[in-house]
XYZ file of C-alpha atoms in Angstrom:
418
model
C 49.588 186.472 -107.670
C 51.458 186.171 -104.578
C 49.658 182.847 -104.196
C 50.894 181.639 -107.252
C 54.594 182.636 -106.331
C 54.491 180.874 -102.951
C 53.240 177.832 -104.910
C 56.208 178.041 -107.266
C 58.498 178.425 -104.404
C 57.124 175.345 -102.844
C 57.437 173.237 -105.902
C 61.029 174.441 -106.125
C 61.969 173.604 -103.150
C 60.153 170.100 -103.069
C 62.041 169.557 -106.572
C 65.416 170.653 -105.063
C 64.762 168.224 -102.036
C 64.039 165.377 -104.227
C 67.375 165.887 -106.106
C 69.409 165.867 -102.718
C 71.703 163.213 -102.424
C 71.452 160.698 -99.959
C 74.905 161.063 -98.181
C 74.264 159.746 -94.756
C 76.337 156.730 -93.477
C 75.197 153.615 -94.976
C 75.962 149.963 -96.183
C 74.627 149.171 -99.559
C 75.413 145.322 -99.575
C 74.315 142.284 -97.560
C 77.503 140.979 -97.445
C 79.014 143.897 -95.490
C 78.634 144.372 -91.725
C 79.812 146.098 -88.657
C 80.996 149.630 -90.228
C 82.826 151.463 -87.606
C 84.566 154.848 -87.385
C 86.924 155.466 -84.305
C 89.581 158.107 -83.111
C 92.232 156.704 -81.057
C 90.337 153.672 -80.004
C 87.627 156.221 -78.361
C 84.598 154.838 -79.267
C 82.810 158.164 -77.735
C 84.473 160.392 -79.881
C 82.816 161.837 -82.855
C 84.078 161.195 -86.230
C 86.280 164.164 -86.622
C 89.791 165.070 -86.324
C 91.417 168.424 -86.156
C 92.754 169.764 -89.682
C 96.642 169.632 -89.710
C 97.153 168.235 -86.485
C 98.485 164.830 -87.383
C 95.351 163.123 -86.365
C 93.312 160.446 -88.278
C 90.282 158.261 -88.295
C 90.423 154.557 -88.326
C 87.541 153.014 -90.577
C 86.677 149.488 -90.248
C 84.191 147.037 -91.470
C 83.647 143.464 -92.684
C 82.621 141.396 -95.575
C 81.224 137.759 -95.172
C 83.438 136.227 -97.670
C 86.078 133.405 -97.908
C 88.555 135.621 -99.734
C 89.595 139.388 -99.714
C 88.116 141.837 -102.163
C 90.158 144.317 -103.972
C 88.543 147.363 -102.646
C 89.420 151.153 -102.891
C 88.003 154.442 -101.509
C 87.712 158.068 -102.409
C 86.723 161.248 -100.589
C 83.495 163.631 -101.338
C 83.823 166.955 -100.072
C 80.494 168.347 -98.879
C 78.894 171.452 -97.643
C 77.450 171.986 -94.094
C 74.186 170.451 -95.456
C 76.315 167.048 -96.423
C 75.544 167.821 -100.223
C 78.554 167.650 -102.532
C 80.418 170.829 -102.695
C 80.803 172.654 -106.259
C 84.615 173.553 -105.814
C 87.009 171.515 -107.638
C 89.046 169.003 -106.166
C 92.543 170.618 -106.679
C 91.043 173.611 -104.383
C 90.556 170.992 -101.305
C 92.751 168.147 -101.862
C 96.690 167.626 -101.746
C 97.314 164.333 -103.751
C 95.141 162.096 -105.391
C 91.581 161.213 -104.423
C 91.772 157.213 -104.481
C 93.360 154.806 -102.533
C 93.503 151.069 -102.114
C 92.392 149.159 -99.027
C 95.508 147.155 -98.226
C 94.893 146.533 -94.528
C 92.828 143.482 -93.974
C 92.663 140.144 -92.010
C 90.773 136.904 -92.106
C 88.381 135.797 -89.218
C 89.939 132.931 -87.268
C 87.745 130.107 -85.269
C 84.308 131.443 -86.396
C 81.216 129.923 -87.843
C 80.869 132.739 -90.106
C 83.916 133.457 -92.182
C 84.431 137.179 -92.989
C 87.251 139.254 -93.991
C 88.043 142.362 -91.520
C 89.292 145.620 -93.511
C 90.656 148.713 -92.113
C 91.878 152.312 -93.473
C 92.515 155.509 -92.253
C 91.654 159.085 -93.047
C 93.333 161.640 -93.683
C 96.512 159.979 -94.743
C 99.520 160.614 -97.141
C 97.418 159.700 -100.238
C 94.251 161.576 -99.507
C 95.006 164.708 -97.623
C 92.333 167.392 -97.600
C 93.665 170.890 -97.088
C 90.276 172.475 -95.994
C 88.255 172.202 -93.120
C 84.903 170.814 -93.515
C 82.633 167.337 -93.930
C 83.929 164.488 -95.962
C 81.932 161.713 -97.262
C 84.222 158.506 -97.733
C 82.940 155.846 -100.058
C 84.349 152.457 -100.593
C 84.199 150.535 -103.840
C 85.520 147.553 -105.725
C 88.319 148.504 -107.843
C 86.435 146.572 -110.721
C 83.432 148.800 -110.518
C 83.927 152.321 -109.251
C 80.337 153.239 -109.970
C 79.023 150.811 -107.389
C 79.479 152.014 -103.805
C 79.582 149.272 -101.257
C 79.592 151.804 -98.279
C 79.753 155.473 -97.347
C 80.632 157.042 -93.982
C 80.467 160.730 -92.998
C 83.784 162.085 -91.467
C 84.825 165.757 -90.479
C 88.068 167.698 -90.359
C 87.550 170.817 -87.951
C 89.662 173.737 -87.405
C 88.718 173.882 -83.755
C 88.973 177.779 -83.690
C 85.597 178.626 -82.462
C 84.936 178.699 -78.665
C 81.565 176.621 -78.164
C 79.710 176.570 -74.787
C 76.732 174.795 -74.246
C 74.062 174.752 -71.409
C 71.395 171.956 -71.118
C 68.358 172.317 -69.221
C 64.925 170.567 -68.642
C 63.430 173.519 -67.885
C 62.257 174.389 -71.483
C 60.126 177.165 -73.172
C 57.551 174.421 -73.622
C 57.478 172.392 -70.518
C 59.217 172.323 -67.014
C 60.842 168.922 -65.857
C 58.586 167.053 -67.981
C 59.337 165.596 -71.854
C 62.030 167.967 -73.246
C 65.484 169.364 -72.790
C 66.469 172.404 -74.163
C 70.069 173.778 -75.613
C 71.427 177.306 -75.223
C 74.909 177.673 -77.362
C 77.301 180.420 -77.386
C 80.049 180.672 -80.044
C 83.018 182.841 -79.742
C 84.236 183.761 -83.259
C 87.101 186.005 -82.636
C 89.921 183.360 -83.219
C 87.861 181.925 -86.300
C 87.756 185.286 -87.911
C 84.103 185.498 -88.859
C 83.195 189.034 -90.424
C 79.722 188.963 -89.669
C 78.677 186.287 -87.109
C 74.918 186.976 -87.280
C 74.806 186.248 -91.144
C 77.994 183.734 -91.761
C 77.421 181.189 -89.269
C 75.654 177.801 -89.361
C 75.074 175.482 -85.989
C 74.051 172.000 -86.557
C 72.965 169.984 -83.456
C 72.844 166.494 -83.320
C 71.050 164.349 -80.270
C 72.847 160.911 -79.497
C 74.259 160.371 -83.121
C 70.792 160.499 -84.774
C 70.458 162.413 -88.048
C 66.563 162.179 -88.306
C 66.102 164.821 -85.396
C 69.118 166.911 -86.532
C 68.860 170.790 -86.661
C 70.230 173.750 -88.298
C 70.258 177.251 -87.011
C 71.545 180.248 -89.340
C 70.945 183.124 -87.144
C 71.798 183.650 -83.531
C 69.292 185.313 -81.055
C 71.909 188.331 -80.330
C 75.457 188.988 -80.478
C 77.663 190.012 -77.504
C 80.796 191.274 -79.152
C 82.405 188.494 -80.780
C 80.031 185.907 -79.344
C 76.933 184.616 -81.071
C 74.245 183.346 -78.797
C 72.008 180.818 -79.673
C 68.962 180.291 -77.178
C 65.089 180.437 -76.863
C 64.586 178.713 -80.172
C 62.205 175.849 -80.952
C 64.694 174.047 -82.603
C 66.779 173.853 -79.770
C 64.024 171.902 -77.761
C 64.453 168.223 -78.232
C 62.433 165.296 -76.818
C 64.285 164.105 -73.758
C 63.726 160.334 -74.661
C 64.967 157.662 -72.613
C 68.186 155.671 -71.780
C 69.299 153.496 -74.275
C 68.507 149.696 -73.659
C 71.716 147.316 -73.617
C 72.298 143.967 -74.611
C 75.600 141.758 -74.895
C 76.146 138.746 -77.063
C 80.146 138.391 -76.090
C 79.775 134.560 -75.538
C 77.949 131.564 -77.295
C 78.612 129.668 -74.041
C 76.662 131.601 -71.586
C 73.824 134.215 -71.795
C 74.944 137.791 -70.849
C 73.249 141.116 -70.499
C 69.404 141.266 -72.188
C 69.999 137.591 -73.390
C 67.236 135.246 -72.669
C 68.774 131.807 -74.289
C 71.279 130.950 -77.055
C 71.087 127.980 -79.409
C 72.737 127.010 -82.610
C 70.837 126.167 -85.739
C 72.984 125.765 -88.759
C 74.826 127.969 -89.875
C 74.376 130.608 -87.094
C 74.326 130.984 -83.555
C 70.945 132.549 -82.406
C 70.618 134.813 -79.445
C 67.259 135.410 -78.203
C 66.701 138.597 -76.342
C 64.362 139.034 -73.128
C 61.062 140.634 -74.730
C 61.087 144.209 -74.430
C 58.178 146.339 -73.323
C 57.137 149.798 -73.683
C 58.440 152.269 -71.065
C 56.431 155.502 -71.812
C 54.276 154.952 -68.862
C 57.048 153.899 -66.583
C 59.083 155.909 -64.007
C 62.598 156.977 -65.058
C 65.319 154.530 -64.121
C 69.156 155.647 -64.773
C 71.462 153.436 -66.293
C 74.844 154.308 -67.778
C 74.748 153.489 -71.431
C 76.618 154.678 -74.521
C 73.949 156.518 -76.515
C 73.502 154.219 -79.091
C 76.990 153.170 -79.858
C 78.339 149.477 -80.063
C 81.596 147.984 -79.461
C 82.836 144.404 -80.586
C 84.161 142.007 -78.173
C 84.337 138.215 -77.833
C 85.201 137.538 -73.943
C 87.747 134.960 -74.598
C 89.661 136.549 -77.471
C 92.676 138.451 -77.759
C 91.456 140.181 -80.971
C 87.701 140.328 -81.284
C 88.091 142.192 -84.722
C 88.764 138.962 -86.415
C 87.627 136.270 -83.765
C 84.314 137.820 -82.772
C 81.635 135.528 -84.659
C 78.446 136.677 -86.609
C 75.072 135.429 -84.882
C 71.587 136.088 -85.439
C 69.927 138.377 -82.655
C 66.276 138.098 -82.009
C 64.544 141.347 -80.843
C 61.126 141.039 -79.710
C 58.833 144.142 -78.253
C 55.816 143.229 -76.821
C 53.286 145.862 -78.196
C 50.201 145.754 -79.933
C 50.114 147.052 -83.434
C 50.422 150.654 -83.914
C 48.626 151.717 -87.205
C 50.063 154.469 -89.301
C 53.449 153.990 -87.374
C 56.555 152.250 -88.355
C 59.013 151.036 -85.726
C 62.699 151.160 -86.181
C 65.574 149.954 -84.246
C 67.878 152.938 -83.632
C 71.806 152.545 -82.708
C 74.962 152.760 -84.664
C 74.711 149.364 -85.843
C 71.737 150.223 -88.002
C 73.798 153.336 -89.265
C 70.907 155.393 -87.936
C 69.091 154.884 -91.089
C 65.343 154.282 -91.569
C 65.392 151.577 -94.015
C 64.366 147.924 -94.037
C 67.517 146.875 -92.467
C 66.273 148.693 -89.157
C 62.449 148.444 -89.498
C 60.749 145.958 -86.807
C 57.975 144.448 -88.558
C 54.557 143.478 -86.679
C 53.925 139.613 -86.464
C 50.287 139.046 -86.354
C 50.874 135.372 -85.355
C 52.608 136.432 -82.024
C 50.817 139.881 -81.604
C 54.381 141.519 -81.310
C 56.981 143.289 -83.070
C 59.974 140.955 -83.989
C 63.158 141.537 -85.511
C 66.009 139.033 -86.423
C 69.547 140.729 -87.207
C 72.836 139.176 -87.937
C 75.612 141.085 -85.848
C 78.911 140.509 -84.537
C 79.649 139.529 -81.155
C 79.828 142.746 -78.708
C 77.865 145.176 -76.598
C 75.033 147.010 -78.278
C 72.893 150.104 -77.366
C 69.496 150.122 -78.968
C 66.015 151.945 -78.731
C 62.876 151.918 -80.535
C 61.901 154.723 -82.516
C 58.285 155.309 -84.081
C 58.047 157.149 -87.355
C 54.465 158.292 -88.466
C 53.426 157.889 -91.826
C 54.449 160.413 -94.120
C 57.461 161.597 -92.021
C 61.023 160.996 -91.735
C 61.506 161.883 -88.180
C 61.328 159.330 -85.222
C 60.108 159.770 -81.937
C 60.906 157.896 -78.763
C 57.716 158.951 -76.981
C 55.397 155.960 -78.195
C 57.730 153.219 -77.047
C 60.742 154.413 -74.874
C 58.876 157.577 -73.312
C 60.056 160.973 -72.887
C 62.120 161.497 -69.461
C 63.437 164.669 -68.700
C 66.207 163.086 -66.474
C 67.748 161.144 -69.347
C 71.359 161.463 -70.147
C 71.768 162.694 -73.642
C 74.520 163.534 -75.725
C 74.559 166.496 -77.928
C 77.105 167.171 -80.933
C 77.351 170.936 -81.923
C 78.891 171.481 -85.388
C 79.858 175.149 -86.167
C 80.445 176.083 -89.898
C 80.821 179.530 -91.455
C 80.845 180.972 -95.063
C 81.307 184.656 -95.950
C 79.530 186.304 -98.646
C 82.388 185.600 -101.359
C 83.100 182.046 -99.920
C 82.248 179.105 -102.182
C 82.218 176.440 -99.722
C 81.690 175.893 -95.783
C 84.347 175.971 -93.223
C 83.968 173.538 -90.269
C 85.247 175.738 -87.472
C 84.523 173.908 -84.341
C 83.009 170.525 -82.883
C 81.823 170.211 -79.438
C 80.337 167.519 -77.258
C 77.946 168.146 -74.617
C 76.086 165.904 -72.134
C 73.565 166.286 -69.599
C 75.699 164.193 -67.508
C 78.335 166.936 -67.571
């Protein structure tokens, strides 16, 4: 009887997972590119603002087109697991949940014509009154049901005191392939009645969502402080420093570029051939943990004067059966989809990928995903080096026994370089 109950529970969990909505940041049209979310022009800041502080995020993207489209956006309030919340809009929203995108500009002196769009969130039109996760959806005013892109944003109360320690001396190895976190959350200012049961801590490494972990109970309490440590989910593969490349000029090759040529209608940047680094010694490099920024070296406004070009990634690696190789970085929206997969070319015996990118500086790495899994590993191609400078984003949510939604009470950023 117990075995039957366990089977039914497993089937129920599987069915609920299948019904879970895909709310990860993503672009769903081939003519939409270069989705960015920035706070006060700081590319290193997470997509978060403090609730009620008068702060806002700038969301920008391009459409490869000759003329503008009439676009609008709306917000979807989500719980800590990024699934739509069950509470009504009137409970979290001041105003209407729809606004037009009216800030746009046409590209200038580029071979590829595009329209650059910007909008801010929150603003006078869409102003949430509760902290938490907010998914922004962009769509054409002619067809509200077709979402062009969606992006995750957060409004935090910043009332929990978060301290983080990162060590390569982990519970499973010592200065080898992993890094382990110890997190303490002070809850006195957040008015959390039961820190042992009412907290949810989410940890993200380098902006990745595939290996994100969630903790629902601390190891112990010390007064109003919840301590999360010596927990397997807090042990992360160390990975390696991100690779870098720059396509800032069509006249000369920059970092990582082997050659440039023009083949109508695009410039083509062929990068130097990448090699696997898992067996090599660690080499420090100051990277941006997978971020990118737009730049055309001779431009006063790269948002509209940077061109689009085809970038050719080449990985000299024999075919790995039962593994799929993906490009990881903000420019792929951290999604394991066809836009990020790097196919193996039997004719050359290498993994090769051509991607249309806007001129700028990019971080990237190769992640290997085993068949039947949704979690990538850097171990196969990049290697795991305990010295790697990684960045960890810690999000702290709370929901009491009578609450109907999650509050986001703190967001903290920690790095092994600190």
